[in-house]
Amino acid sequence: MTALSNRYEFVYLFDVENGNPNGDPDAGNTPRIDPETGHGLVTDVCLKRKIRNYVDIAKSGAEGYNIYVAEKGVLSLTRQPAYDTEEVKNLKKKEDKVAAARQWMCRNFFDVRTFGAVMSTTLNNCGQVRGPVQLTFAKSIEPIIPSEVAITRMAVETEKEAKAQDGDNRTMGRKHIVPYALYRAEGFISAHLADGDKGTGFSDKDVELLWQALANMFDHDHSAARGKMSARGLIVFKHRDALGNAPAHKLFDAVSVSRTGDGSGPARAFGDYAVAVDEAGLPDGVDVDVKF
Amino acid sequence: MSGIQLRVWGEYACFTRPEMKVERVSYDVMTPSAARGILEAIYWKPAIRWVIDRIHVMKPVRFDNIRRNEVSTVVPLSGKAGVNAAMKGGTNPVRLFVEECRQQRAAMVLRDVEYVIEAHFEYTSAEDRNDGKHLDMFNRRAKKGQCFHRPYLGCREFAAFFEPVSGAIPVSPLARDTARDLGWMLYDINYAADMTPFFFRPTLENGIVDCRKGGVTA
């Protein structure tokens, strides 16, 4: 597989309906909120987790598509087949061994190749892999107002509770939901971290798989907490050169999301928003590809 | 004259204090080492070394708290479950199971930051000494928005946007504040001397952190 030779930026839009896209462990698992503006947040690691899970399902252990940072629940196979034997034993120097191990990890594991991984040894720090794909926090287009929904369970966990309730046997729980929100995430792919001896070998094929993951990952992540989440937009900017042909902020500015109609009242569906890409105003050397 | 001026900004930043890195707490302002990393992300060669002169703080210092699930361990290289064993044909899974090594870590990060970095470069050897070439390459890339990899504000999830400063550097809105002692800050890490950290004690004066005052080794 040849490594990537173009820089990319991308804008990714997804929405949630009556669900919690990303709970805040600091706030009793309520949806994350920017305390200054009230906008909802979804962390970069949350999205990366879903990309990993999707690739794990889609490729299900195919060679070169292992997932290093695995979530146990989705794992179908916990034992990997024996790997190709390598000539590591011939390498005498520690640096060579670390370099060989780094390359091997990149070759075999999609997430190491894409996002990087820390492979630190006790002696030195040279086993770090920096991946070409970088995501930032996703932010909702408008401030969100999460609501707390109280729910009951017609059973109790322990006998002691049952006695205390004289056999009434009910527990109350709560769910935190966002009635509706459209989120916007922005991402970067640096070709130079894919290419060359020190590069991870992240290829054009891997980019396609990444787009595929972004398109489909929410369809494989349904749960009681998430509600209805869908990928709504993926706008890819492809630079002609590896170094890039335009500042990233100018490309991101070309994608605007606005309210349709008079915009009064809360948005409750994707149809309440309009996404526009200013293709005419784009700098030279950058191709825009609206994937969906 | 080998100086450059670059405006960088972003929604979040975390220039982690080394003494509080388990639950990350950011310094009030960007460190010279983070500024160097940004310049290197745009242009760097082994022949040169970026030296940060001054950092202009263009937005008020504000903090925000974010807690995330993180993993508590790293990829082992040696040992039965390590990469080397797997490469030799091992059958143990080379995986981290996030539920088994989960830790929740809070981060006290900066919000809505903007800086102007003033820096120059020095040569590391007798080779490739050509001021014009290195300066032009940096400025050309900065102007076009080109970068070797996307620069970031302390952590990679906090991406940095950048553009060259044309003309005089605007006066910082913090210029009227009284001078503030920022305490001991990381200046940079000396990679040649077994990763020895260097510290310095700057003041935020007229909205500017002067990085030219000498540092000390810890």
PDB file of N, CA, C and O in Angstrom, chain B residues 170-202:
ATOM      1  N   PRO B 170      -0.343  43.848  16.457  1.00  0.00           N
ATOM      2  CA  PRO B 170      -1.315  44.677  17.176  1.00  0.00           C
ATOM      3  C   PRO B 170      -1.067  44.640  18.693  1.00  0.00           C
ATOM      4  O   PRO B 170      -0.528  43.660  19.218  1.00  0.00           O
ATOM      5  N   VAL B 171      -1.464  45.722  19.339  1.00  0.00           N
ATOM      6  CA  VAL B 171      -1.260  45.799  20.790  1.00  0.00           C
ATOM      7  C   VAL B 171      -2.230  44.835  21.477  1.00  0.00           C
ATOM      8  O   VAL B 171      -3.415  44.786  21.152  1.00  0.00           O
ATOM      9  N   SER B 172      -1.715  44.074  22.411  1.00  0.00           N
ATOM     10  CA  SER B 172      -2.538  43.096  23.121  1.00  0.00           C
ATOM     11  C   SER B 172      -3.569  43.798  23.988  1.00  0.00           C
ATOM     12  O   SER B 172      -3.272  44.817  24.619  1.00  0.00           O
ATOM     13  N   PRO B 173      -4.805  43.271  24.042  1.00  0.00           N
ATOM     14  CA  PRO B 173      -5.795  43.871  24.944  1.00  0.00           C
ATOM     15  C   PRO B 173      -5.388  43.739  26.421  1.00  0.00           C
ATOM     16  O   PRO B 173      -5.980  44.383  27.280  1.00  0.00           O
ATOM     17  N   LEU B 174      -4.396  42.898  26.696  1.00  0.00           N
ATOM     18  CA  LEU B 174      -3.940  42.741  28.080  1.00  0.00           C
ATOM     19  C   LEU B 174      -2.845  43.747  28.438  1.00  0.00           C
ATOM     20  O   LEU B 174      -2.314  43.736  29.541  1.00  0.00           O
ATOM     21  N   ALA B 175      -2.504  44.611  27.464  1.00  0.00           N
ATOM     22  CA  ALA B 175      -1.366  45.505  27.655  1.00  0.00           C
ATOM     23  C   ALA B 175      -1.560  46.451  28.843  1.00  0.00           C
ATOM     24  O   ALA B 175      -0.597  46.878  29.469  1.00  0.00           O
ATOM     25  N   ARG B 176      -2.836  46.771  29.152  1.00  0.00           N
ATOM     26  CA  ARG B 176      -3.066  47.737  30.224  1.00  0.00           C
ATOM     27  C   ARG B 176      -3.025  47.084  31.608  1.00  0.00           C
ATOM     28  O   ARG B 176      -2.979  47.756  32.620  1.00  0.00           O
ATOM     29  N   ASP B 177      -3.092  45.762  31.660  1.00  0.00           N
ATOM     30  CA  ASP B 177      -3.072  45.078  32.956  1.00  0.00           C
ATOM     31  C   ASP B 177      -1.715  45.282  33.636  1.00  0.00           C
ATOM     32  O   ASP B 177      -0.701  45.494  32.973  1.00  0.00           O
ATOM     33  N   THR B 178      -1.726  45.180  34.948  1.00  0.00           N
ATOM     34  CA  THR B 178      -0.444  45.270  35.644  1.00  0.00           C
ATOM     35  C   THR B 178       0.355  44.002  35.383  1.00  0.00           C
ATOM     36  O   THR B 178      -0.203  42.936  35.148  1.00  0.00           O
ATOM     37  N   ALA B 179       1.663  44.138  35.433  1.00  0.00           N
ATOM     38  CA  ALA B 179       2.542  43.008  35.143  1.00  0.00           C
ATOM     39  C   ALA B 179       2.244  41.858  36.100  1.00  0.00           C
ATOM     40  O   ALA B 179       1.937  42.074  37.265  1.00  0.00           O
ATOM     41  N   ARG B 180       2.325  40.629  35.561  1.00  0.00           N
ATOM     42  CA  ARG B 180       1.955  39.476  36.363  1.00  0.00           C
ATOM     43  C   ARG B 180       3.084  38.454  36.348  1.00  0.00           C
ATOM     44  O   ARG B 180       3.579  38.079  35.278  1.00  0.00           O
ATOM     45  N   ASP B 181       3.465  38.016  37.522  1.00  0.00           N
ATOM     46  CA  ASP B 181       4.476  36.968  37.629  1.00  0.00           C
ATOM     47  C   ASP B 181       3.822  35.643  37.259  1.00  0.00           C
ATOM     48  O   ASP B 181       2.836  35.235  37.872  1.00  0.00           O
ATOM     49  N   LEU B 182       4.347  34.961  36.242  1.00  0.00           N
ATOM     50  CA  LEU B 182       3.731  33.696  35.814  1.00  0.00           C
ATOM     51  C   LEU B 182       4.313  32.500  36.554  1.00  0.00           C
ATOM     52  O   LEU B 182       3.924  31.356  36.305  1.00  0.00           O
ATOM     53  N   GLY B 183       5.277  32.746  37.432  1.00  0.00           N
ATOM     54  CA  GLY B 183       5.897  31.644  38.167  1.00  0.00           C
ATOM     55  C   GLY B 183       6.866  30.887  37.273  1.00  0.00           C
ATOM     56  O   GLY B 183       7.127  31.279  36.141  1.00  0.00           O
ATOM     57  N   TRP B 184       7.367  29.779  37.788  1.00  0.00           N
ATOM     58  CA  TRP B 184       8.309  28.994  36.995  1.00  0.00           C
ATOM     59  C   TRP B 184       7.569  28.231  35.913  1.00  0.00           C
ATOM     60  O   TRP B 184       6.600  27.544  36.189  1.00  0.00           O
ATOM     61  N   MET B 185       8.036  28.395  34.688  1.00  0.00           N
ATOM     62  CA  MET B 185       7.407  27.707  33.559  1.00  0.00           C
ATOM     63  C   MET B 185       8.431  26.881  32.807  1.00  0.00           C
ATOM     64  O   MET B 185       9.614  27.213  32.775  1.00  0.00           O
ATOM     65  N   LEU B 186       7.936  25.834  32.172  1.00  0.00           N
ATOM     66  CA  LEU B 186       8.828  25.051  31.310  1.00  0.00           C
ATOM     67  C   LEU B 186       9.272  25.927  30.147  1.00  0.00           C
ATOM     68  O   LEU B 186       8.439  26.541  29.486  1.00  0.00           O
ATOM     69  N   TYR B 187      10.591  25.975  29.928  1.00  0.00           N
ATOM     70  CA  TYR B 187      11.076  26.691  28.756  1.00  0.00           C
ATOM     71  C   TYR B 187      11.122  25.730  27.571  1.00  0.00           C
ATOM     72  O   TYR B 187      10.516  25.943  26.543  1.00  0.00           O
ATOM     73  N   ASP B 188      11.835  24.640  27.762  1.00  0.00           N
ATOM     74  CA  ASP B 188      11.915  23.613  26.720  1.00  0.00           C
ATOM     75  C   ASP B 188      12.595  22.391  27.314  1.00  0.00           C
ATOM     76  O   ASP B 188      12.996  22.409  28.476  1.00  0.00           O
ATOM     77  N   ILE B 189      12.699  21.364  26.498  1.00  0.00           N
ATOM     78  CA  ILE B 189      13.363  20.143  26.945  1.00  0.00           C
ATOM     79  C   ILE B 189      14.598  19.947  26.087  1.00  0.00           C
ATOM     80  O   ILE B 189      14.536  20.064  24.860  1.00  0.00           O
ATOM     81  N   ASN B 190      15.717  19.689  26.738  1.00  0.00           N
ATOM     82  CA  ASN B 190      16.959  19.466  26.002  1.00  0.00           C
ATOM     83  C   ASN B 190      17.054  17.993  25.630  1.00  0.00           C
ATOM     84  O   ASN B 190      17.374  17.147  26.455  1.00  0.00           O
ATOM     85  N   TYR B 191      16.749  17.711  24.360  1.00  0.00           N
ATOM     86  CA  TYR B 191      16.710  16.312  23.924  1.00  0.00           C
ATOM     87  C   TYR B 191      18.112  15.737  23.802  1.00  0.00           C
ATOM     88  O   TYR B 191      18.299  14.526  23.871  1.00  0.00           O
ATOM     89  N   ALA B 192      19.100  16.616  23.620  1.00  0.00           N
ATOM     90  CA  ALA B 192      20.472  16.140  23.470  1.00  0.00           C
ATOM     91  C   ALA B 192      21.024  15.668  24.810  1.00  0.00           C
ATOM     92  O   ALA B 192      21.915  14.831  24.858  1.00  0.00           O
ATOM     93  N   ALA B 193      20.502  16.219  25.910  1.00  0.00           N
ATOM     94  CA  ALA B 193      21.032  15.885  27.234  1.00  0.00           C
ATOM     95  C   ALA B 193      20.022  15.048  28.006  1.00  0.00           C
ATOM     96  O   ALA B 193      19.560  15.434  29.073  1.00  0.00           O
ATOM     97  N   ASP B 194      19.612  13.926  27.418  1.00  0.00           N
ATOM     98  CA  ASP B 194      18.752  12.970  28.098  1.00  0.00           C
ATOM     99  C   ASP B 194      17.448  13.605  28.581  1.00  0.00           C
ATOM    100  O   ASP B 194      17.027  13.401  29.716  1.00  0.00           O
ATOM    101  N   MET B 195      16.832  14.383  27.723  1.00  0.00           N
ATOM    102  CA  MET B 195      15.528  14.978  28.005  1.00  0.00           C
ATOM    103  C   MET B 195      15.508  15.814  29.281  1.00  0.00           C
ATOM    104  O   MET B 195      14.631  15.668  30.121  1.00  0.00           O
ATOM    105  N   THR B 196      16.508  16.688  29.431  1.00  0.00           N
ATOM    106  CA  THR B 196      16.535  17.529  30.615  1.00  0.00           C
ATOM    107  C   THR B 196      15.622  18.732  30.430  1.00  0.00           C
ATOM    108  O   THR B 196      15.766  19.476  29.463  1.00  0.00           O
ATOM    109  N   PRO B 197      14.673  18.953  31.338  1.00  0.00           N
ATOM    110  CA  PRO B 197      13.814  20.125  31.189  1.00  0.00           C
ATOM    111  C   PRO B 197      14.507  21.418  31.632  1.00  0.00           C
ATOM    112  O   PRO B 197      15.306  21.406  32.573  1.00  0.00           O
ATOM    113  N   PHE B 198      14.195  22.489  30.932  1.00  0.00           N
ATOM    114  CA  PHE B 198      14.692  23.816  31.291  1.00  0.00           C
ATOM    115  C   PHE B 198      13.511  24.672  31.741  1.00  0.00           C
ATOM    116  O   PHE B 198      12.454  24.619  31.116  1.00  0.00           O
ATOM    117  N   PHE B 199      13.694  25.430  32.780  1.00  0.00           N
ATOM    118  CA  PHE B 199      12.610  26.294  33.255  1.00  0.00           C
ATOM    119  C   PHE B 199      13.041  27.747  33.220  1.00  0.00           C
ATOM    120  O   PHE B 199      14.223  28.061  33.215  1.00  0.00           O
ATOM    121  N   PHE B 200      12.062  28.644  33.172  1.00  0.00           N
ATOM    122  CA  PHE B 200      12.349  30.071  33.292  1.00  0.00           C
ATOM    123  C   PHE B 200      11.203  30.733  34.042  1.00  0.00           C
ATOM    124  O   PHE B 200      10.169  30.106  34.270  1.00  0.00           O
ATOM    125  N   ARG B 201      11.416  31.950  34.480  1.00  0.00           N
ATOM    126  CA  ARG B 201      10.383  32.618  35.261  1.00  0.00           C
ATOM    127  C   ARG B 201       9.971  33.917  34.602  1.00  0.00           C
ATOM    128  O   ARG B 201      10.534  34.989  34.877  1.00  0.00           O
ATOM    129  N   PRO B 202       9.007  33.857  33.699  1.00  0.00           N
ATOM    130  CA  PRO B 202       8.632  35.059  32.956  1.00  0.00           C
ATOM    131  C   PRO B 202       7.551  35.866  33.687  1.00  0.00           C
ATOM    132  O   PRO B 202       6.888  35.367  34.595  1.00  0.00           O
TER     133      PRO B 202
END
